[in-house]
Amino acid sequence: MASPAVVSAPRAAASSSKTETFVDNKRKDDIRMANIAAAQAVANAVRTSLGPKGMDKMISTANGEVIITNDGATILNKMEVLQPAAKFLVELSKSQDVVAGDGTTTVVVIAGALLKQCLSLLSAGIHPTVVSDSLHKASTKAVEVLTAMALPVELTDRDSLVKSASTALNSKVVSQYSTLLAPLAVDSVLSVVDPAKPEIVDLRDIKIVKKLGGTVDDTELVKGLVFDKKVSHASGGLTRVEKAKIGVIQFQISPPKTDIEQSIVVSDYTQMDRILKEERNYILGMIKKIKATGCNVLLIQKSILRDAVTELSLHYLSKAKIMVIKDVERDEIEFITKTLNCLPIANIDHFRTEKLGYADLVEEISLGDGGKIVKVTGIQDMGRTTSVLVRGSNQLVLDEAERSLHDALCVVRCLVNKRFLIAGGGAPEIELSRQLGAWAKVLQGMEGYCVRSFAEALEVVPYTLAENAGLNPIAIVTELRNRHAQGEINTGINVRKGQITNILEENVVQPLLVSTSAITLATECVRMILKIDDIVTVR
C-alpha cells in the first residue's frame, strides 16, 4: 500500500537548497486498485456464461433490439463500458475473437482471476513491474506446457475436427443442433482450404445467408451461390434457367440522366414521343449487346445514383429470355465473381462472352412462409468458396445460430492453422496450475510468489465450470488436482454426468490455439493494466 508521506520543509540549519520531496504514492495505488476493480467487475459479469451449463444473457439495446446470447465477445461488445481500464477487457475479448474465434468468455474470466491475484501481490508490497515480468515468464512457460500436452491432428481426420467443432457449439444456445452444425462447419472450411496455402483459411470465402422461417434443422451447405432475394418478375420473367451463362454488371440498364439535378420541360407531344422512343432504342441497344454474348442470367449491382433497372428494361429483358437478379450489394460482388470465376462488367461496351460465368442451374426456390431465395448450383470452374443457408424460427434464434456457426468455423480454422488438439473440460488449466506450481518452488525470490499466484488463478476455469453446472466446485477442483497429480493429465469435468472423467474419451476437445491465445492475451492485458499508475483526462 502507500508509503507514508514525507512533508517537504526547509531546514533551518542548512543554507543549501536541499529539501526533502513529497512523493504521493497513495494516488498511484488508488488508481491501480480502481482499474483492477473495474476490470474484475466486467469479468464477473460474463463469468456465469462459461461452459456448456452457463447461463445466457438477454441484451436490450438503445434502439429496442433484443439479443439472447452467451457468446462473450457479443455480450461485451454490446455492453456500455465507460471506465478506460474495463474497456481493455472488451478489447481483449475482441482480440480473442479475431485470433481464435472461440474462448471469448474464457479469456476474460482468466484475466479477471489474474487481476484478483495481482491485487493480493500488490497488497503484500511487491512492485508492479516485478509482478508484470513474472506473469510474462509464467505465460511463456504455460504455452510450453500446453504444447507438450497437445495431440497432433491431420485435416484428413474428419472425426477429430467434428468433435472439436461440437465442443465449441455445446456451450451455445443452439447446442441441441451441434450434430448438424459441426459437420457443416468442418465441410465448409475444408472446401475453401487452398492447397497452395494450406495453413491459411479466409472465412470471407464462406458466405452465411440468414433466412427467417423453418428451424435450425433446415440449415444447409450449398456448393454454389445463394441470394436472399427473389428474381425480378416483371412481365413474366424467368424463374429457372438451365445451362446458365451469368453476367455480373456494375452499370445501369436504364435511360441516362444528366450529371446535375435539373428539370426539363417538354411542351410538345411529338417531343415526348421522341424522348420515349430514344429511351426505348437506348435500352434495346444495350439488351441486344447482352443477348448477343449468349448471356441468359444477369446479376445487377445496386445503384446509388439512379435506378439500376426500370420497368421498361425489365420488360425487354424478360422478352429476351434473360433472368434478372437486381440490387446485388456492392460488397458481395467480389465473392460472387470469385465463386463464378467470372469478371464484373462496368460498361456495356466491355460485355464479352469470356467475362461470363457458367452454371448448370439457376432457380428461384420458395421456402413457404420464409419467402424466396435464388440458388446457383453446378458452377463450372468454381472458385474455392461455399455458401451456408441458415434457417431459424425467429430472429433471435437465427442471429444466435449465425454467431454459433461462426465460432465453429473459427475453431476448424484454428486447427487448419495450428494442427494440434487438447482436452477441454478444465483439464489443461488444472494441469497448467499443477506444473506451474511445481516450477514456482524452483524459482527464487519474488518471482516464485508471482508464478504461484498465476498457477492459482488458472484454477478459476474448472472452478467456474463446476459452479455453473451446479456441482460442488471445491470438491471437484480438489479431486481434479489429486487425479492430475497421479498423472491423469486428460482428466476434466464432465458437466453432463456431473463427475470427473477422462475428457478425451468423452470427445470434448478444443484446438491448442484457443487455449494458448487465451492465456497469452489475458496475461498481456493484465500486464498492461498493472503498468498504469495514473489516468490523465484531456479536455
mmCIF file of N, CA and C in Angstrom, residues 207 209 211 222 224-233 238-241 246 297-299 323-326 328 361-367 371-377 387 389:
data_model
loop_
_atom_site.group_PDB
_atom_site.id
_atom_site.type_symbol
_atom_site.label_atom_id
_atom_site.label_comp_id
_atom_site.label_asym_id
_atom_site.label_seq_id
_atom_site.Cartn_x
_atom_site.Cartn_y
_atom_site.Cartn_z
ATOM 1 N N LYS A 207 -19.803 -17.742 -47.200
ATOM 2 C CA LYS A 207 -20.874 -16.746 -47.064
ATOM 3 C C LYS A 207 -22.038 -17.362 -46.290
ATOM 4 N N VAL A 209 -25.801 -16.996 -45.302
ATOM 5 C CA VAL A 209 -27.048 -16.309 -45.684
ATOM 6 C C VAL A 209 -28.127 -16.696 -44.670
ATOM 7 N N LYS A 211 -31.999 -16.761 -43.355
ATOM 8 C CA LYS A 211 -33.363 -16.677 -43.890
ATOM 9 C C LYS A 211 -34.345 -17.114 -42.816
ATOM 10 N N VAL A 222 -24.482 -25.130 -49.272
ATOM 11 C CA VAL A 222 -24.779 -25.049 -50.708
ATOM 12 C C VAL A 222 -23.474 -24.874 -51.472
ATOM 13 N N GLY A 224 -22.242 -23.503 -54.141
ATOM 14 C CA GLY A 224 -22.629 -22.541 -55.167
ATOM 15 C C GLY A 224 -22.967 -21.214 -54.518
ATOM 16 N N LEU A 225 -23.963 -20.540 -55.067
ATOM 17 C CA LEU A 225 -24.370 -19.225 -54.570
ATOM 18 C C LEU A 225 -25.806 -19.250 -54.079
ATOM 19 N N VAL A 226 -26.078 -18.461 -53.045
ATOM 20 C CA VAL A 226 -27.453 -18.287 -52.552
ATOM 21 C C VAL A 226 -27.706 -16.789 -52.417
ATOM 22 N N PHE A 227 -28.830 -16.334 -52.976
ATOM 23 C CA PHE A 227 -29.220 -14.926 -52.853
ATOM 24 C C PHE A 227 -30.489 -14.836 -52.018
ATOM 25 N N ASP A 228 -30.435 -14.008 -50.989
ATOM 26 C CA ASP A 228 -31.603 -13.843 -50.112
ATOM 27 C C ASP A 228 -32.577 -12.841 -50.741
ATOM 28 N N LYS A 229 -32.981 -13.119 -51.953
ATOM 29 C CA LYS A 229 -33.925 -12.244 -52.663
ATOM 30 C C LYS A 229 -34.577 -13.062 -53.769
ATOM 31 N N LYS A 230 -35.627 -12.513 -54.355
ATOM 32 C CA LYS A 230 -36.280 -13.243 -55.441
ATOM 33 C C LYS A 230 -35.895 -12.637 -56.786
ATOM 34 N N VAL A 231 -36.191 -13.388 -57.827
ATOM 35 C CA VAL A 231 -35.941 -12.933 -59.195
ATOM 36 C C VAL A 231 -36.916 -11.807 -59.524
ATOM 37 N N SER A 232 -36.488 -10.871 -60.377
ATOM 38 C CA SER A 232 -37.391 -9.806 -60.827
ATOM 39 C C SER A 232 -38.437 -10.399 -61.771
ATOM 40 N N HIS A 233 -39.724 -10.302 -61.390
ATOM 41 C CA HIS A 233 -40.798 -10.996 -62.114
ATOM 42 C C HIS A 233 -41.536 -10.119 -63.128
ATOM 43 N N LEU A 238 -38.270 -15.013 -66.235
ATOM 44 C CA LEU A 238 -37.899 -16.402 -65.965
ATOM 45 C C LEU A 238 -37.601 -16.591 -64.475
ATOM 46 N N THR A 239 -37.905 -17.800 -63.967
ATOM 47 C CA THR A 239 -37.565 -18.136 -62.581
ATOM 48 C C THR A 239 -36.646 -19.354 -62.518
ATOM 49 N N ARG A 240 -36.356 -19.951 -63.673
ATOM 50 C CA ARG A 240 -35.472 -21.128 -63.712
ATOM 51 C C ARG A 240 -34.733 -21.136 -65.051
ATOM 52 N N VAL A 241 -33.409 -21.241 -64.978
ATOM 53 C CA VAL A 241 -32.596 -21.286 -66.200
ATOM 54 C C VAL A 241 -31.577 -22.412 -66.075
ATOM 55 N N ILE A 246 -23.861 -16.503 -66.942
ATOM 56 C CA ILE A 246 -24.164 -15.451 -65.967
ATOM 57 C C ILE A 246 -23.233 -14.252 -66.148
ATOM 58 N N VAL A 297 -28.555 -14.946 -67.725
ATOM 59 C CA VAL A 297 -28.799 -14.561 -66.326
ATOM 60 C C VAL A 297 -27.976 -13.307 -66.036
ATOM 61 N N LEU A 298 -28.629 -12.274 -65.522
ATOM 62 C CA LEU A 298 -27.950 -11.013 -65.213
ATOM 63 C C LEU A 298 -28.001 -10.744 -63.709
ATOM 64 N N LEU A 299 -26.834 -10.501 -63.110
ATOM 65 C CA LEU A 299 -26.767 -10.049 -61.720
ATOM 66 C C LEU A 299 -26.416 -8.568 -61.770
ATOM 67 N N MET A 323 -32.944 -13.926 -67.310
ATOM 68 C CA MET A 323 -33.342 -13.826 -65.901
ATOM 69 C C MET A 323 -32.572 -12.680 -65.237
ATOM 70 N N VAL A 324 -33.260 -11.917 -64.379
ATOM 71 C CA VAL A 324 -32.642 -10.745 -63.741
ATOM 72 C C VAL A 324 -32.701 -10.875 -62.214
ATOM 73 N N ILE A 325 -31.533 -10.733 -61.586
ATOM 74 C CA ILE A 325 -31.467 -10.634 -60.124
ATOM 75 C C ILE A 325 -30.861 -9.261 -59.845
ATOM 76 N N LYS A 326 -31.674 -8.355 -59.348
ATOM 77 C CA LYS A 326 -31.200 -6.967 -59.180
ATOM 78 C C LYS A 326 -30.852 -6.687 -57.724
ATOM 79 N N VAL A 328 -27.967 -6.363 -56.189
ATOM 80 C CA VAL A 328 -26.864 -7.112 -55.565
ATOM 81 C C VAL A 328 -25.962 -6.091 -54.868
ATOM 82 N N LEU A 361 -27.472 -24.725 -63.265
ATOM 83 C CA LEU A 361 -28.845 -24.353 -62.920
ATOM 84 C C LEU A 361 -28.892 -23.089 -62.060
ATOM 85 N N VAL A 362 -29.783 -22.171 -62.427
ATOM 86 C CA VAL A 362 -30.115 -21.002 -61.594
ATOM 87 C C VAL A 362 -31.626 -21.032 -61.414
ATOM 88 N N GLU A 363 -32.085 -21.139 -60.180
ATOM 89 C CA GLU A 363 -33.538 -21.216 -59.977
ATOM 90 C C GLU A 363 -33.976 -20.495 -58.714
ATOM 91 N N GLU A 364 -35.220 -20.038 -58.760
ATOM 92 C CA GLU A 364 -35.852 -19.411 -57.603
ATOM 93 C C GLU A 364 -36.570 -20.501 -56.823
ATOM 94 N N ILE A 365 -36.311 -20.542 -55.511
ATOM 95 C CA ILE A 365 -36.903 -21.591 -54.669
ATOM 96 C C ILE A 365 -37.770 -20.929 -53.601
ATOM 97 N N SER A 366 -38.986 -21.438 -53.451
ATOM 98 C CA SER A 366 -39.892 -20.917 -52.432
ATOM 99 C C SER A 366 -39.658 -21.664 -51.125
ATOM 100 N N LEU A 367 -39.576 -20.928 -50.017
ATOM 101 C CA LEU A 367 -39.343 -21.535 -48.702
ATOM 102 C C LEU A 367 -40.596 -21.458 -47.841
ATOM 103 N N GLY A 371 -40.468 -16.954 -47.514
ATOM 104 C CA GLY A 371 -40.193 -16.150 -48.709
ATOM 105 C C GLY A 371 -39.471 -16.962 -49.775
ATOM 106 N N LYS A 372 -38.667 -16.308 -50.570
ATOM 107 C CA LYS A 372 -37.995 -16.965 -51.699
ATOM 108 C C LYS A 372 -36.506 -16.651 -51.698
ATOM 109 N N ILE A 373 -35.733 -17.605 -52.249
ATOM 110 C CA ILE A 373 -34.296 -17.398 -52.436
ATOM 111 C C ILE A 373 -33.940 -17.822 -53.859
ATOM 112 N N VAL A 374 -32.764 -17.417 -54.309
ATOM 113 C CA VAL A 374 -32.267 -17.855 -55.618
ATOM 114 C C VAL A 374 -31.001 -18.670 -55.386
ATOM 115 N N LYS A 375 -30.962 -19.879 -55.971
ATOM 116 C CA LYS A 375 -29.793 -20.758 -55.837
ATOM 117 C C LYS A 375 -29.096 -20.897 -57.179
ATOM 118 N N VAL A 376 -27.765 -20.818 -57.152
ATOM 119 C CA VAL A 376 -26.954 -21.059 -58.350
ATOM 120 C C VAL A 376 -26.097 -22.277 -58.049
ATOM 121 N N THR A 377 -26.336 -23.391 -58.762
ATOM 122 C CA THR A 377 -25.615 -24.646 -58.491
ATOM 123 C C THR A 377 -24.969 -25.180 -59.766
ATOM 124 N N SER A 387 -21.305 -21.532 -49.639
ATOM 125 C CA SER A 387 -22.374 -20.741 -49.008
ATOM 126 C C SER A 387 -23.134 -21.616 -48.014
ATOM 127 N N LEU A 389 -26.768 -21.686 -45.940
ATOM 128 C CA LEU A 389 -28.094 -21.104 -45.743
ATOM 129 C C LEU A 389 -28.566 -21.465 -44.337
#
